[in-house]
PDB file of C-alpha atoms in Angstrom:
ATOM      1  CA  UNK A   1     -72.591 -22.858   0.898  1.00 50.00           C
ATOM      2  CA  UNK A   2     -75.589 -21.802  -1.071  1.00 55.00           C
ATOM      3  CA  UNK A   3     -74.212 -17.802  -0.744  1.00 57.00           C
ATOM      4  CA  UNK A   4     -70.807 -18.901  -1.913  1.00 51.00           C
ATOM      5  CA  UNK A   5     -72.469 -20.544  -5.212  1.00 53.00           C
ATOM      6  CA  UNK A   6     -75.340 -18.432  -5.518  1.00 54.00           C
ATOM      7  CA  UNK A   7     -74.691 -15.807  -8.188  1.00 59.00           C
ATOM      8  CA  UNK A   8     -78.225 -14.236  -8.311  1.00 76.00           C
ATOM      9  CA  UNK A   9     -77.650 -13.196  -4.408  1.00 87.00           C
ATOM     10  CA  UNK A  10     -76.160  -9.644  -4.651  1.00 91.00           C
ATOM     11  CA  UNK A  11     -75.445  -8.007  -1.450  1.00 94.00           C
ATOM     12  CA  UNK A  12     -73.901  -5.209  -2.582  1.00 95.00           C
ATOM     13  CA  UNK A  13     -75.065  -2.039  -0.650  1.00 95.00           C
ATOM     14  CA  UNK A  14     -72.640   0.674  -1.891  1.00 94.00           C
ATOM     15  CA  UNK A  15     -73.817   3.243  -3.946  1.00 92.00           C
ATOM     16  CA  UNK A  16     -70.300   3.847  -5.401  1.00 91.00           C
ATOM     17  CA  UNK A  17     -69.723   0.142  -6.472  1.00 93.00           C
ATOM     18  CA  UNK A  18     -73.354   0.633  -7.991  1.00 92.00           C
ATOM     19  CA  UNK A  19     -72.914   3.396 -10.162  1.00 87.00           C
ATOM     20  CA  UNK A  20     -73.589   0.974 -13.441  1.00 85.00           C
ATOM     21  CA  UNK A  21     -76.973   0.377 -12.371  1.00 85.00           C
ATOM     22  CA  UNK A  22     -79.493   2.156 -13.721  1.00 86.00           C
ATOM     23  CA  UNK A  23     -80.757   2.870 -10.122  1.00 90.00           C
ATOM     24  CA  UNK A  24     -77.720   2.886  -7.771  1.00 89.00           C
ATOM     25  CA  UNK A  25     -79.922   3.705  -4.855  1.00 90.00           C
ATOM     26  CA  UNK A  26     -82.667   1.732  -5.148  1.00 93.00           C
ATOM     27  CA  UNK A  27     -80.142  -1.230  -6.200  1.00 93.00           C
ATOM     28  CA  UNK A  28     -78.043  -0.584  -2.890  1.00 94.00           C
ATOM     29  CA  UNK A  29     -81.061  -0.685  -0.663  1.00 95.00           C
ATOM     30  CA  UNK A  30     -82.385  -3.881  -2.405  1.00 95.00           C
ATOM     31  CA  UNK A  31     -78.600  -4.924  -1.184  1.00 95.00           C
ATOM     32  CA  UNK A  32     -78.763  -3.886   2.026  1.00 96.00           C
ATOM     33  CA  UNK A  33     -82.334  -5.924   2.521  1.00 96.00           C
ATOM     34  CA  UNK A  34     -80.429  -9.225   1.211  1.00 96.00           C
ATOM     35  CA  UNK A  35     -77.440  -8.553   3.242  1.00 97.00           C
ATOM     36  CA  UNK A  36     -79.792  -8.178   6.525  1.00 97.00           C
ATOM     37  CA  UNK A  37     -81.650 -11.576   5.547  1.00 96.00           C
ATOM     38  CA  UNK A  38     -78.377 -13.628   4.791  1.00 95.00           C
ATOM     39  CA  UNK A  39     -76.614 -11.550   8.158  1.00 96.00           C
ATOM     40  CA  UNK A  40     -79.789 -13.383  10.501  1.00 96.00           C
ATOM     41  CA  UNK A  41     -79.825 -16.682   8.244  1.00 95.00           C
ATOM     42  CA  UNK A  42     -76.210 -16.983   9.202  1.00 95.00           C
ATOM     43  CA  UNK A  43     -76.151 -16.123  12.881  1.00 95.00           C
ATOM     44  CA  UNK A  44     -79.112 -17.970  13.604  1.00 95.00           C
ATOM     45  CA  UNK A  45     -77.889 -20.980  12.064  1.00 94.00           C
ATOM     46  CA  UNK A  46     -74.281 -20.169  14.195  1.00 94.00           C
ATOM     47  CA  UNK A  47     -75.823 -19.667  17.507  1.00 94.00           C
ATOM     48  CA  UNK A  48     -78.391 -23.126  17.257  1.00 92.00           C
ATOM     49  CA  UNK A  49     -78.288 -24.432  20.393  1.00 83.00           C
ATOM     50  CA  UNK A  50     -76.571 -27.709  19.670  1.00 87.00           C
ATOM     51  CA  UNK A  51     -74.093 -26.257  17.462  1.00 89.00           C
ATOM     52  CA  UNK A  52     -72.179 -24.965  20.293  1.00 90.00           C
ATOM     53  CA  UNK A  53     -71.973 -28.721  21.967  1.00 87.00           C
ATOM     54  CA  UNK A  54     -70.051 -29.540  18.801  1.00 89.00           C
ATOM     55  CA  UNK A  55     -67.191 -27.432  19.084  1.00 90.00           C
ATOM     56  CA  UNK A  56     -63.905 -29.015  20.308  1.00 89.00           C
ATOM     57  CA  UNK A  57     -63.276 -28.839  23.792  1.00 86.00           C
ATOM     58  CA  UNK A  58     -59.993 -27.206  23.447  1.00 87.00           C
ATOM     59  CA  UNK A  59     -61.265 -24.017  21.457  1.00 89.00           C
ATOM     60  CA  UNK A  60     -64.256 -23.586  24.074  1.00 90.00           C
ATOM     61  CA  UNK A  61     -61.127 -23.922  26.699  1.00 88.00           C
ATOM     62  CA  UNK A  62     -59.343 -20.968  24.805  1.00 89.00           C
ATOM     63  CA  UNK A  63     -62.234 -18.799  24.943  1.00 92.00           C
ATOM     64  CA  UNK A  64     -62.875 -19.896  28.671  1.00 90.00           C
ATOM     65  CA  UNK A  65     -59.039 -18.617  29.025  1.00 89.00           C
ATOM     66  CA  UNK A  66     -59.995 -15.418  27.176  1.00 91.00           C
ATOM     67  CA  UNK A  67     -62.906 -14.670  28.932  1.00 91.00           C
ATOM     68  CA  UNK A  68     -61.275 -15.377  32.435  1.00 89.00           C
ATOM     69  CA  UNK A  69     -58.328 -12.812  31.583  1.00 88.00           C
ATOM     70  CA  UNK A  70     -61.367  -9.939  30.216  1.00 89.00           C
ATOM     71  CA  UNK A  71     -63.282 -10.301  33.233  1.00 90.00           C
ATOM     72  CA  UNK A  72     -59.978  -9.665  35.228  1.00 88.00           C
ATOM     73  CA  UNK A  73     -59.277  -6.658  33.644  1.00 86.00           C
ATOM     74  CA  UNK A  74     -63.233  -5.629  33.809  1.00 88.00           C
ATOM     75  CA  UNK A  75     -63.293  -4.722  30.422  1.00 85.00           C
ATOM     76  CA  UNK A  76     -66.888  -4.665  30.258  1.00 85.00           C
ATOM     77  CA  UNK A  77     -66.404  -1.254  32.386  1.00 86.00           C
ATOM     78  CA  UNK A  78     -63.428  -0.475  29.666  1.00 84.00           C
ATOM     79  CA  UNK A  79     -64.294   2.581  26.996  1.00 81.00           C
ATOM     80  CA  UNK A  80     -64.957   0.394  23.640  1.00 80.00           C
ATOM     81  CA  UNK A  81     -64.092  -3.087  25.057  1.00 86.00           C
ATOM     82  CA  UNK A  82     -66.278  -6.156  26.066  1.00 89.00           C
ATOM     83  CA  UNK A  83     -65.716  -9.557  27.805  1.00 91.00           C
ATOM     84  CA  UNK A  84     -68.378 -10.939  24.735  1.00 92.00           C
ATOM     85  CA  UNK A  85     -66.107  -8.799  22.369  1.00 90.00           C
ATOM     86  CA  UNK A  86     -62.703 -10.356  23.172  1.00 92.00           C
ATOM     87  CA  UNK A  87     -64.651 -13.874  23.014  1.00 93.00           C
ATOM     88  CA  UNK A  88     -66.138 -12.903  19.511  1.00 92.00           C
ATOM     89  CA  UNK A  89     -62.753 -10.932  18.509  1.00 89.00           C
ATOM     90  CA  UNK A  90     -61.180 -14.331  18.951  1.00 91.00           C
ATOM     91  CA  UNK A  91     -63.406 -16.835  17.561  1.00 93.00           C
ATOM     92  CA  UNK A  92     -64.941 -15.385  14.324  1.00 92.00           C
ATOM     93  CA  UNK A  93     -61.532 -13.471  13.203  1.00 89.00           C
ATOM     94  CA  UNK A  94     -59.948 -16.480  13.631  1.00 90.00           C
ATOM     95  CA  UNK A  95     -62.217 -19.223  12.510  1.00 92.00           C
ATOM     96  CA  UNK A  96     -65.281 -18.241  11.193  1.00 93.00           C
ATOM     97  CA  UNK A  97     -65.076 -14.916   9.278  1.00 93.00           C
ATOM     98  CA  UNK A  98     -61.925 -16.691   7.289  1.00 92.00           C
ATOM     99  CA  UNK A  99     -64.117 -19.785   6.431  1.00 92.00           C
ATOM    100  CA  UNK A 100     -66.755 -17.899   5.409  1.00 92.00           C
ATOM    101  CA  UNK A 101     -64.729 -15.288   3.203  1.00 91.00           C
ATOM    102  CA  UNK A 102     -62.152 -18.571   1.957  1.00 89.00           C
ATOM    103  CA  UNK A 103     -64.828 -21.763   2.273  1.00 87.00           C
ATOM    104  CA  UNK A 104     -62.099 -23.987   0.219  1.00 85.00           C
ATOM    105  CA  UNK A 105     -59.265 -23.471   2.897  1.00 85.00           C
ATOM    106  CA  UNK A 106     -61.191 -24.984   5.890  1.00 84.00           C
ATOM    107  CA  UNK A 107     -62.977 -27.845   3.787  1.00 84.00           C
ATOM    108  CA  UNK A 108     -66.243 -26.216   2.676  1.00 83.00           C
ATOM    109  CA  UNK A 109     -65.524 -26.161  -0.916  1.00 81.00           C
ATOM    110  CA  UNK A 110     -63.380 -28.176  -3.170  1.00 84.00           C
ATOM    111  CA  UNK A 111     -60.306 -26.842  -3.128  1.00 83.00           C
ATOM    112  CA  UNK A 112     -60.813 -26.082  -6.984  1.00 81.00           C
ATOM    113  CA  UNK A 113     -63.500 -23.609  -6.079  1.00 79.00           C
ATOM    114  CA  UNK A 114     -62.622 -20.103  -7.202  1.00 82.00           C
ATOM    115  CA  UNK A 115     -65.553 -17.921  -6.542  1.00 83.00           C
ATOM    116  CA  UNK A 116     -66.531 -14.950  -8.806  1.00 86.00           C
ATOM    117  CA  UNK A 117     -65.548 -11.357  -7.964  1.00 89.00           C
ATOM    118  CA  UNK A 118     -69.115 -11.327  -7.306  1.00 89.00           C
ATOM    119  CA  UNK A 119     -69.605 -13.718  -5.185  1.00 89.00           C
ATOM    120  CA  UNK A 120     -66.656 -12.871  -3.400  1.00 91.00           C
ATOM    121  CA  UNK A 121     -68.130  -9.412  -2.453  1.00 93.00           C
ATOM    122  CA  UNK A 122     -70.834 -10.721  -0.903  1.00 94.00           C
ATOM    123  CA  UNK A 123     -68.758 -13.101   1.014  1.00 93.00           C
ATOM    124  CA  UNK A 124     -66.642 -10.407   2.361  1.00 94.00           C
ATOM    125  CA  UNK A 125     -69.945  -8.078   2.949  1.00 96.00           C
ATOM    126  CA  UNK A 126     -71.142 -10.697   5.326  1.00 96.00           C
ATOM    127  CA  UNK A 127     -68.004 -11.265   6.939  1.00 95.00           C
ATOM    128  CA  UNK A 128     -67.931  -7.560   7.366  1.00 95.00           C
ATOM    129  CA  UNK A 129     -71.235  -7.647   9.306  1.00 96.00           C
ATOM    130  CA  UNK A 130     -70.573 -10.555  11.474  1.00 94.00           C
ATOM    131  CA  UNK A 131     -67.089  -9.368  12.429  1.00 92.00           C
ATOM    132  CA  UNK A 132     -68.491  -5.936  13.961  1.00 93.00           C
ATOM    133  CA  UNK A 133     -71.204  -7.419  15.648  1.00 92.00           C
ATOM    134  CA  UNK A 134     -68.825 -10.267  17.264  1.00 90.00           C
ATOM    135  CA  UNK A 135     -66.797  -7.381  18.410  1.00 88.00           C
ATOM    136  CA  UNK A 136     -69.805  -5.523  19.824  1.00 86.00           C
ATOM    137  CA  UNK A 137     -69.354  -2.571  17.578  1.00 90.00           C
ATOM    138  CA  UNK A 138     -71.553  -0.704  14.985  1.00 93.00           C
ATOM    139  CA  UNK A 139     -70.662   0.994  11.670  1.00 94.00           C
ATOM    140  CA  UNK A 140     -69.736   4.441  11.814  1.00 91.00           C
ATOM    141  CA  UNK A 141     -70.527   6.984   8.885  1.00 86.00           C
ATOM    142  CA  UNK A 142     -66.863   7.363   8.492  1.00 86.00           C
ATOM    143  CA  UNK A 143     -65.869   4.283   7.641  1.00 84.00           C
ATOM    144  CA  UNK A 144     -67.935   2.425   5.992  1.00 90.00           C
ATOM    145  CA  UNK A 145     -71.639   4.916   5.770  1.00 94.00           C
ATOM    146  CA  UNK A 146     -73.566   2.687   3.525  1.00 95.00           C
ATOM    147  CA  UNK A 147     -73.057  -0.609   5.904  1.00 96.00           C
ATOM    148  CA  UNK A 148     -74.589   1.884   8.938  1.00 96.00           C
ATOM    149  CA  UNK A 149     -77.996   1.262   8.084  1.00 96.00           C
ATOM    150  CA  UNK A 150     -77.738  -2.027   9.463  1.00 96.00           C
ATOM    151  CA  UNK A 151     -77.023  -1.239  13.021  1.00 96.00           C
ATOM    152  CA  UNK A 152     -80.187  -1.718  13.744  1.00 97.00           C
ATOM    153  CA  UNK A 153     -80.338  -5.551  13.285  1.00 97.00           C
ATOM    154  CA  UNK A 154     -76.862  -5.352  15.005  1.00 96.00           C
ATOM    155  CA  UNK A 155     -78.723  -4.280  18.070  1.00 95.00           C
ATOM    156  CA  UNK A 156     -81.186  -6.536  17.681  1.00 96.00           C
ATOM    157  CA  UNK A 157     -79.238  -9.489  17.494  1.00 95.00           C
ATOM    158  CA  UNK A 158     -76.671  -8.625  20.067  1.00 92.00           C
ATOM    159  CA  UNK A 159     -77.995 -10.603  23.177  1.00 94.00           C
ATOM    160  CA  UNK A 160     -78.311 -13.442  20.862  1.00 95.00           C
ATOM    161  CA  UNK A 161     -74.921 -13.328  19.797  1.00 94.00           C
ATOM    162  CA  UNK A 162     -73.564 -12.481  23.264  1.00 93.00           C
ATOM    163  CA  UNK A 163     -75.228 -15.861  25.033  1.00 94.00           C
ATOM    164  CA  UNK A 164     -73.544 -18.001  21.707  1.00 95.00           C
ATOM    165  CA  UNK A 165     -70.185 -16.701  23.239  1.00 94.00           C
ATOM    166  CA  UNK A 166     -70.731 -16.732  26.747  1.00 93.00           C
ATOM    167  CA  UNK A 167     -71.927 -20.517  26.368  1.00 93.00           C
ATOM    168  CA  UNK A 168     -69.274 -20.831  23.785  1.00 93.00           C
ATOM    169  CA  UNK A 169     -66.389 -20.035  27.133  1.00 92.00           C
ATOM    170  CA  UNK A 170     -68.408 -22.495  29.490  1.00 89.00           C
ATOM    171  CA  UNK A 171     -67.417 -25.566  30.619  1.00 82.00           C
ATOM    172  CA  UNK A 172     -70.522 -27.910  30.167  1.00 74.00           C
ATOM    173  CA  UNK A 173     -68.966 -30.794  32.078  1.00 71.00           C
ATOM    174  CA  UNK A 174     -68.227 -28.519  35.351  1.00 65.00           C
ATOM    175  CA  UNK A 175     -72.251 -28.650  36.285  1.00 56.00           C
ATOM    176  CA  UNK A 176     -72.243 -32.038  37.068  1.00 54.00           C
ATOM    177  CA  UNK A 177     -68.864 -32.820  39.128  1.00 59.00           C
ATOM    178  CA  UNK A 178     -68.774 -31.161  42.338  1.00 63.00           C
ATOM    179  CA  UNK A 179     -65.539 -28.863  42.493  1.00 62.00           C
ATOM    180  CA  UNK A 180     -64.164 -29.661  39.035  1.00 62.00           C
ATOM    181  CA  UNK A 181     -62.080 -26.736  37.616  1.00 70.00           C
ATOM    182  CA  UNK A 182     -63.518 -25.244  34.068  1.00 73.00           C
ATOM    183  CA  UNK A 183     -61.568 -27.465  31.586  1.00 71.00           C
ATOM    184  CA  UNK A 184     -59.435 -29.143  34.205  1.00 70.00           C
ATOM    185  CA  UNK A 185     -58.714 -31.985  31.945  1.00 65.00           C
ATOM    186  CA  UNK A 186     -56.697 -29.515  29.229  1.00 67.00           C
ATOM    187  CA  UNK A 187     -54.251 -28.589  31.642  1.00 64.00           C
ATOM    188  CA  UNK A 188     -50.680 -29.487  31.598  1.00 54.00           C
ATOM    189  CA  UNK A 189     -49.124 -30.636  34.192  1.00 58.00           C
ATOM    190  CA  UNK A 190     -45.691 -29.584  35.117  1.00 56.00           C
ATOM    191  CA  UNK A 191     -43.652 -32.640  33.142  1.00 60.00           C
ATOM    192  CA  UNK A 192     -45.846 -31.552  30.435  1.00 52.00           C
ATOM    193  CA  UNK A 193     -45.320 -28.146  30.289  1.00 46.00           C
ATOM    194  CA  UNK A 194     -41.280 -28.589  30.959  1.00 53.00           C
ATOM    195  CA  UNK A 195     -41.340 -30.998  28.008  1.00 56.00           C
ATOM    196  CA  UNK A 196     -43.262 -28.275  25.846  1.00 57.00           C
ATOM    197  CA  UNK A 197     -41.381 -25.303  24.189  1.00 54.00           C
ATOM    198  CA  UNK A 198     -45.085 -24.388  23.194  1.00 54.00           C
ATOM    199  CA  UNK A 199     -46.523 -24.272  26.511  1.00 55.00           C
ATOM    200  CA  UNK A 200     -42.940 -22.567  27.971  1.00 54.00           C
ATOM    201  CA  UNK A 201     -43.638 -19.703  25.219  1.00 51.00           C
ATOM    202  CA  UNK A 202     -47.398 -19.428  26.172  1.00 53.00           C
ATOM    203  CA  UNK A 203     -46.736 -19.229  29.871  1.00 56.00           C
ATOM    204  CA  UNK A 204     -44.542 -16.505  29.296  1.00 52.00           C
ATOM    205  CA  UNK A 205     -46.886 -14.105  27.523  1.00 51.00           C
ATOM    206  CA  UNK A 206     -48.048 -10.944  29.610  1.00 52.00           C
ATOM    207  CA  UNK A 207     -51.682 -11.279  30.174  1.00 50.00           C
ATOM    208  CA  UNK A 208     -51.714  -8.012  29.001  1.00 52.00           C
ATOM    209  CA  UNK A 209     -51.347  -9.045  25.773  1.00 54.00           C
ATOM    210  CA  UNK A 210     -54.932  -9.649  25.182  1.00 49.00           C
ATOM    211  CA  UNK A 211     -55.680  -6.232  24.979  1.00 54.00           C
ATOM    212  CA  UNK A 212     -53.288  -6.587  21.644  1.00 56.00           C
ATOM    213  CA  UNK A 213     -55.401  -8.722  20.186  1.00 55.00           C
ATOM    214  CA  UNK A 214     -58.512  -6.113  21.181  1.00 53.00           C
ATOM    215  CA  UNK A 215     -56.124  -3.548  18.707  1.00 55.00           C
ATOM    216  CA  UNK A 216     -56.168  -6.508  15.451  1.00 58.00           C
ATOM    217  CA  UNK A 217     -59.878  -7.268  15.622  1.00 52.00           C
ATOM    218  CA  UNK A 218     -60.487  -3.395  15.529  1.00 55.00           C
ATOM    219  CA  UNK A 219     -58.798  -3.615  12.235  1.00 55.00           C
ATOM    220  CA  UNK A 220     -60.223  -6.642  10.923  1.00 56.00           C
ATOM    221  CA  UNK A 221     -62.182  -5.337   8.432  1.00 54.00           C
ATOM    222  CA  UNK A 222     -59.436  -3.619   6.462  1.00 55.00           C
ATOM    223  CA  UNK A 223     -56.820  -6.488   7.002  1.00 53.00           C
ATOM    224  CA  UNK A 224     -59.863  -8.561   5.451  1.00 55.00           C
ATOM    225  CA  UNK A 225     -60.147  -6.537   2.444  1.00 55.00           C
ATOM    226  CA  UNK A 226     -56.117  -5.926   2.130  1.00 54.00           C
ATOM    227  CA  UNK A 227     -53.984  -7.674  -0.136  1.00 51.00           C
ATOM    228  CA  UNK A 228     -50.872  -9.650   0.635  1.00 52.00           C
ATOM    229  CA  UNK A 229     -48.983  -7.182  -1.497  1.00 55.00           C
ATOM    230  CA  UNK A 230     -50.619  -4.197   0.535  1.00 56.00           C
ATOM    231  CA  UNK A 231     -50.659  -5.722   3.869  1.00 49.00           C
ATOM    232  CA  UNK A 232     -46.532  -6.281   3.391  1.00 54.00           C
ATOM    233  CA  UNK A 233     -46.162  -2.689   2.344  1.00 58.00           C
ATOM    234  CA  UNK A 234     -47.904  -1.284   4.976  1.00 55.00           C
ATOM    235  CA  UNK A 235     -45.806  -3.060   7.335  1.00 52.00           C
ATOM    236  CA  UNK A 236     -42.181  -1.821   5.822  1.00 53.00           C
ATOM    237  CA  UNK A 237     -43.613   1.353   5.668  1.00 50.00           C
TER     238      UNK A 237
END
């Protein structure tokens, strides 16, 4: 929270959105050197070893699911895909990249907290960051050149990240009851899934669908930047 109310904190590393300072370069390398330190303060304060025990079980089931279904399709041997990546693909698109780029909608914030333009940017810089490492990616010089400098701490922090995950999709309890089933206790039984419309939709779904959401997380960082305006024309269009 002390990012999202910090103003003096200026991540900004693009020359282009720098071209007020008197120093554009200098400024977006003095950027880039606060984004790196907030990027590690973040994920090291993520991937604490007791943070993961304080997930709900039914998340760490979904990303046990997800992580079952990769392995499957040995995406690790798969041209730009992951088993880690799906995981992280799943988990910080969908939970922590919003909180950190909206705090007030999950309860971080009041919900009369309306950050700065500013502070906003550097929200959605580190969001940015985290995003491509969760999906095991770097930053190309096409897309976004002045966040490529950073790969290297990408890198660096990738086996870090990838254990988070990979503990993240394990089933603590499963060690210590001989022949228990990884989340055994989430699963329906058949009254319960006849008496579900949810669960009749979700068994339904082609496995093959998770590649699908492989395709959205590969676009995350424009949908995170897009507009609701924007993201509704591009869709009729």
């Amino acid at each position: 929270s002390s990012l999202q109310k910090e103003t003096a904190v200026n991540l900004e590393c693009d020359p282009d959105r720098l071209k007020d300072s008197k120093k554009p370069k200098k400024a977006a390398q003095q950027g880039l050197k606060q984004l790196r330190e907030w990027t590690v303060k973040f994920l090291d304060t993520l991937t604490a070893s007791d943070n993961v025990d304080q997930l709900p079980r039914e998340l760490r089931a979904v990303t046990h699911y997800i992580r079952q279904l990769a392995l499957e399709y040995d995406l690790d041997a798969a041209p730009g895909c992951s088993v880690t990546g799906c995981i992280g693909g799943f988990f910080m698109l969908r939970f922590i990249c919003p909180a950190v780029m909206v705090p007030s909608s999950f309860g971080i914030l009041p919900n009369s907290f309306s950050p700065s333009a500013h502070v906003q940017r550097n929200l959605t810089l580190l969001a940015k960051v985290l995003q491509k490492m969760a999906n095991d990616e770097t930053f190309d010089q096409e897309g976004e050149p002045y966040l490529a400098p950073i790969n290297d701490l990408l890198l660096s922090k990738r086996v870090q990240l990838k254990r988070f995950l990979l503990r993240l999709a394990d089933d603590p309890y499963i060690y210590h009851v001989p022949g228990r089933v990884a989340f055994g206790d989430l699963r329906l039984t058949s009254a319960q899934i006849s008496s579900s419309p949810e669960a009749v939709i979700l068994s339904l779904i082609d496995r093959k669908d998770l590649l699908l959401h492989r395709m959205v997380h590969r676009i995350s960082d424009m949908l995170m930047t897009m507009s609701h305006d924007e993201i509704h024309d591009a869709s009729i269009s």
